[in-house]
Structures are given as structure tokens and as C-alpha cells.
């Protein structure tokens, strides 16, 4: 009976595909034994594939313009002129993420000072969906993220109270793809210099020696 027509199932082989990857749409129905059943795969009002053989498949190559595209699997049961249809839909997400992110930060930073960090990745689509994780010595930083064209950027600030080398990590995720980069920042202490004058009160013509020193400078 027409009322018992089950909803079809639409499966996308790569729901989150990268640009250039092949994607297979599979349209199937639990009512596979019904000889009067036909299937269609549609993109809006356009039919991409149709037939009575199940499951029904359609292959495509993912492009940027396919991002967010909705596909429909339609099952149609035609018994003596009485027609019933049911549909299922699924959306395709398309991304492009080929290059590793780049960290921009000073290599040497004085302790107890604030320095700016920028992590940038280029050639990403859609750039506004890029997710950043900036971490310093294992702790997450509060970053401001922006996107312009095919670039995404995260900016943060960091400081350190002790001298030594510290690790800075930037991880960017887009869909199922994750890329990271790591750099090392050297924090140093620089005490106030000491100026010594051999003869603070010298007579005219006397030789005076000036000594400038920072004895406990260390990195």
C-alpha cells in the first residue's frame, strides 16, 4: 500500500569534502523489494540520477560553490496510477585547507613585558569557519580571530615572569583537517645597568674611567 512507503535514505560518502575530492551520493530505500519503486537524486529542481536499480548512486567532484549544497533522495511508488513519494535530504560541506599556519612573534622577549602574537593561515575556505587554538606552555590563550578572503588570523598577547625558552603552539582546524605549527620564544632578564666613575670628583686634567655593567644579565 502507498501509505506504507518508507522514507528513503541519502548518504554522502564525504559529508565534509576538500576541494577536488570525489564524493558519492547514495540514495536507497528500505522498500527495495517493491518492483514499482523508483529513485531519484536531485539538486533543487534538477535531476542528477534516476532509476529503479537500488541503491542509486551519483558521483561528483567537490568545488567551492558546492559548499552547503542540499541534495535530495526521492522515492516514488507508482501502483496502477496511484503515486506516493517520500524524500530525504543531506547537505555537503566543502573545505580547502592546504597550507600550514604561520606564527609571527618576536624571537627574544624581555621578561615581565607583554608581546603580541599572530597566527595566520592562507588559502583556507571558508576562512570564517577556521578554528584556532593558541597555546603557550600548554595553556590556552585568549585569542581574537578574524577572516578576510581566504585568510584567517588569530591574535593574542603573552608575557612571562621567568627567563628561558618557552614553546608557543598554534593549531588550526577546518572540518576534519587540523594543522599545527610550533615555535620557541626566548625570554630574558635584563637588570638595570650600573655606571661607575673611577673619580666622581676629578680635578682638571685627571684621567677618569667610566664602567658600565649589567652583572646579572641572563637569558
Short mmCIF file of C-alpha atoms in Angstrom, two decimals:
data_model
loop_
_atom_site.label_atom_id
_atom_site.label_comp_id
_atom_site.label_asym_id
_atom_site.label_seq_id
_atom_site.Cartn_x
_atom_site.Cartn_y
_atom_site.Cartn_z
CA UNK A 1 0.00 0.00 0.00
CA UNK A 2 1.05 3.54 -0.76
CA UNK A 3 0.69 4.64 2.85
CA UNK A 4 3.38 2.17 3.88
CA UNK A 5 6.07 3.72 1.69
CA UNK A 6 9.17 4.14 3.84
CA UNK A 7 11.32 7.26 3.79
CA UNK A 8 14.44 6.83 1.66
CA UNK A 9 17.97 7.28 2.94
CA UNK A 10 20.55 9.61 1.40
CA UNK A 11 24.20 9.04 2.27
CA UNK A 12 27.14 11.26 1.30
CA UNK A 13 30.46 9.40 1.21
CA UNK A 14 32.34 12.53 2.36
CA UNK A 15 29.95 14.92 4.11
CA UNK A 16 32.92 17.26 4.67
CA UNK A 17 34.96 17.07 1.47
CA UNK A 18 38.02 19.01 0.40
CA UNK A 19 38.04 20.86 -2.91
CA UNK A 20 38.85 18.40 -5.70
CA UNK A 21 37.80 15.27 -3.81
CA UNK A 22 35.33 12.85 -5.35
CA UNK A 23 32.04 12.49 -3.49
CA UNK A 24 29.49 9.73 -3.96
CA UNK A 25 25.79 10.25 -3.23
CA UNK A 26 23.92 7.04 -2.40
CA UNK A 27 20.12 7.02 -2.46
CA UNK A 28 18.38 3.90 -1.15
CA UNK A 29 15.05 2.76 0.21
CA UNK A 30 14.07 0.14 2.80
CA UNK A 31 11.33 -0.89 0.36
CA UNK A 32 13.90 -2.34 -2.02
CA UNK A 33 11.72 -5.32 -2.99
CA UNK A 34 8.88 -3.20 -4.37
CA UNK A 35 9.13 -3.51 -8.19
CA UNK A 36 7.10 -0.33 -8.70
CA UNK A 37 9.60 1.75 -6.73
CA UNK A 38 11.89 4.24 -8.45
CA UNK A 39 14.56 6.54 -7.01
CA UNK A 40 15.88 9.96 -7.93
CA UNK A 41 18.80 12.06 -6.73
CA UNK A 42 18.06 15.76 -7.11
CA UNK A 43 19.81 19.08 -6.74
CA UNK A 44 16.96 21.53 -6.34
CA UNK A 45 14.72 21.03 -9.37
CA UNK A 46 17.48 19.32 -11.34
CA UNK A 47 17.57 15.53 -11.51
CA UNK A 48 21.11 14.18 -11.22
CA UNK A 49 20.30 10.47 -11.42
CA UNK A 50 17.21 8.26 -11.58
CA UNK A 51 16.37 4.59 -11.90
CA UNK A 52 14.81 1.51 -10.39
CA UNK A 53 18.07 -0.23 -9.56
CA UNK A 54 18.93 0.13 -5.90
CA UNK A 55 20.91 1.67 -4.42
CA UNK A 56 21.12 4.64 -6.78
CA UNK A 57 24.50 6.38 -6.95
CA UNK A 58 25.81 9.66 -8.31
CA UNK A 59 29.43 10.85 -8.26
CA UNK A 60 30.69 14.41 -8.32
CA UNK A 61 33.91 16.35 -7.71
CA UNK A 62 33.64 18.87 -4.87
CA UNK A 63 34.08 22.56 -5.73
CA UNK A 64 33.84 25.66 -3.55
CA UNK A 65 30.42 26.50 -4.97
CA UNK A 66 29.13 23.14 -3.69
CA UNK A 67 29.59 24.19 -0.06
CA UNK A 68 26.23 23.98 1.70
CA UNK A 69 24.59 22.39 -1.32
CA UNK A 70 21.49 20.35 -0.47
CA UNK A 71 20.83 17.08 -2.26
CA UNK A 72 17.55 15.19 -2.18
CA UNK A 73 16.85 11.48 -2.47
CA UNK A 74 13.29 10.86 -3.63
CA UNK A 75 11.50 7.52 -3.57
CA UNK A 76 8.43 7.18 -5.78
CA UNK A 77 5.96 4.31 -5.66
CA UNK A 78 3.56 4.05 -8.61
CA UNK A 79 0.86 1.39 -8.32
CA UNK A 80 -1.73 1.43 -11.10
CA UNK A 81 -1.58 5.19 -11.44
CA UNK A 82 -1.60 5.90 -7.72
CA UNK A 83 1.63 7.67 -6.83
CA UNK A 84 3.29 8.25 -3.47
CA UNK A 85 6.61 9.99 -2.90
CA UNK A 86 8.89 10.49 0.07
CA UNK A 87 12.16 12.37 0.34
CA UNK A 88 15.32 12.60 2.37
CA UNK A 89 17.91 15.35 2.13
CA UNK A 90 21.55 15.91 3.09
CA UNK A 91 23.97 18.81 2.84
CA UNK A 92 27.52 18.76 1.53
CA UNK A 93 30.24 20.81 3.22
CA UNK A 94 33.27 21.71 1.10
CA UNK A 95 36.55 23.00 2.51
CA UNK A 96 40.01 23.91 1.25
CA UNK A 97 42.93 23.75 3.67
CA UNK A 98 46.33 23.00 2.14
CA UNK A 99 48.95 25.12 3.93
CA UNK A 100 50.28 25.06 7.48
CA UNK A 101 49.68 28.11 9.70
CA UNK A 102 52.45 30.62 10.35
CA UNK A 103 53.33 32.16 13.72
CA UNK A 104 54.57 35.74 13.92
CA UNK A 105 56.22 36.66 17.23
CA UNK A 106 59.48 38.19 18.44
CA UNK A 107 62.19 35.57 18.98
CA UNK A 108 63.59 37.33 22.07
CA UNK A 109 61.32 38.99 24.62
CA UNK A 110 62.19 40.60 27.94
CA UNK A 111 60.52 39.10 30.99
CA UNK A 112 57.57 40.94 32.55
CA UNK A 113 56.75 42.63 29.24
CA UNK A 114 53.75 41.94 27.03
CA UNK A 115 54.36 40.81 23.47
CA UNK A 116 51.86 40.30 20.65
CA UNK A 117 51.38 37.02 18.83
CA UNK A 118 49.78 36.49 15.43
CA UNK A 119 48.96 33.14 13.85
CA UNK A 120 47.84 33.28 10.23
CA UNK A 121 46.78 30.69 7.69
CA UNK A 122 46.26 31.39 3.98
CA UNK A 123 44.36 29.57 1.26
CA UNK A 124 41.54 28.37 3.51
CA UNK A 125 37.88 28.06 2.53
CA UNK A 126 35.60 29.00 4.10
CA UNK A 127 38.02 31.11 6.14
CA UNK A 128 35.37 32.25 8.63
CA UNK A 129 34.94 28.65 9.81
CA UNK A 130 38.61 28.17 10.75
CA UNK A 131 39.00 27.37 14.46
CA UNK A 132 42.18 28.45 16.26
CA UNK A 133 43.85 27.19 19.40
CA UNK A 134 46.80 29.31 20.54
CA UNK A 135 48.66 27.82 23.47
CA UNK A 136 51.66 28.98 25.49
CA UNK A 137 53.46 26.42 27.64
CA UNK A 138 50.38 24.19 27.45
CA UNK A 139 47.88 26.86 28.50
CA UNK A 140 45.30 28.25 26.07
CA UNK A 141 45.49 31.93 25.19
CA UNK A 142 42.50 34.21 24.72
CA UNK A 143 42.74 34.99 21.01
CA UNK A 144 40.85 37.35 18.72
CA UNK A 145 40.03 35.66 15.40
CA UNK A 146 39.30 37.41 12.10
CA UNK A 147 38.82 36.31 8.49
CA UNK A 148 39.37 38.20 5.24
CA UNK A 149 39.08 36.49 1.88
CA UNK A 150 40.98 33.21 2.02
CA UNK A 151 42.97 34.20 5.12
CA UNK A 152 42.20 33.64 8.78
CA UNK A 153 44.12 35.23 11.63
CA UNK A 154 44.27 34.80 15.41
CA UNK A 155 45.92 37.41 17.63
CA UNK A 156 46.81 37.25 21.31
CA UNK A 157 49.23 38.61 23.88
CA UNK A 158 51.60 36.81 26.19
CA UNK A 159 54.12 37.57 28.93
CA UNK A 160 56.46 35.57 31.14
CA UNK A 161 57.98 36.34 34.53
CA UNK A 162 60.94 33.98 34.32
CA UNK A 163 63.78 33.71 31.83
CA UNK A 164 64.18 30.77 29.49
CA UNK A 165 62.84 29.23 26.29
CA UNK A 166 59.08 28.81 26.06
CA UNK A 167 57.04 26.90 23.47
CA UNK A 168 54.24 28.56 21.54
CA UNK A 169 51.78 26.44 19.55
CA UNK A 170 49.12 27.38 17.00
CA UNK A 171 46.63 24.75 15.86
CA UNK A 172 44.03 25.47 13.18
CA UNK A 173 41.09 23.18 12.44
CA UNK A 174 38.71 23.33 9.49
CA UNK A 175 36.23 20.49 9.17
CA UNK A 176 38.14 17.21 9.60
CA UNK A 177 41.52 18.81 8.77
CA UNK A 178 43.86 20.02 11.53
CA UNK A 179 47.27 21.66 11.04
CA UNK A 180 49.73 22.96 13.63
CA UNK A 181 52.92 24.94 13.92
CA UNK A 182 55.27 25.40 16.87
CA UNK A 183 57.92 28.00 17.64
CA UNK A 184 60.16 28.84 20.58
CA UNK A 185 60.37 32.24 22.26
CA UNK A 186 63.37 33.11 24.42
CA UNK A 187 62.55 35.26 27.45
CA UNK A 188 65.44 37.08 29.08
CA UNK A 189 66.12 39.14 32.21
CA UNK A 190 67.93 42.42 31.83
CA UNK A 191 68.69 44.22 35.07
CA UNK A 192 69.25 47.94 35.16
CA UNK A 193 72.84 48.72 34.21
CA UNK A 194 75.30 50.09 36.74
CA UNK A 195 77.54 53.03 35.88
CA UNK A 196 80.67 53.53 37.96
CA UNK A 197 83.02 56.50 37.76
CA UNK A 198 86.55 55.94 39.00
CA UNK A 199 86.86 59.56 40.18
CA UNK A 200 83.42 61.06 40.87
CA UNK A 201 85.19 64.28 41.81
CA UNK A 202 88.11 64.78 39.50
CA UNK A 203 90.44 67.67 39.01
CA UNK A 204 91.01 69.23 35.65
CA UNK A 205 93.34 67.09 33.59
CA UNK A 206 92.88 63.93 35.66
CA UNK A 207 92.03 60.69 33.86
CA UNK A 208 88.56 59.32 34.68
CA UNK A 209 87.34 55.79 33.90
CA UNK A 210 83.66 55.08 33.27
CA UNK A 211 82.47 51.48 33.72
CA UNK A 212 79.00 50.42 32.54
CA UNK A 213 77.95 46.93 33.59
CA UNK A 214 74.95 44.66 33.93
CA UNK A 215 76.38 41.82 36.00
CA UNK A 216 73.29 39.64 36.30
CA UNK A 217 72.06 39.81 32.73
CA UNK A 218 70.98 36.33 31.69
CA UNK A 219 68.71 34.61 29.15
#
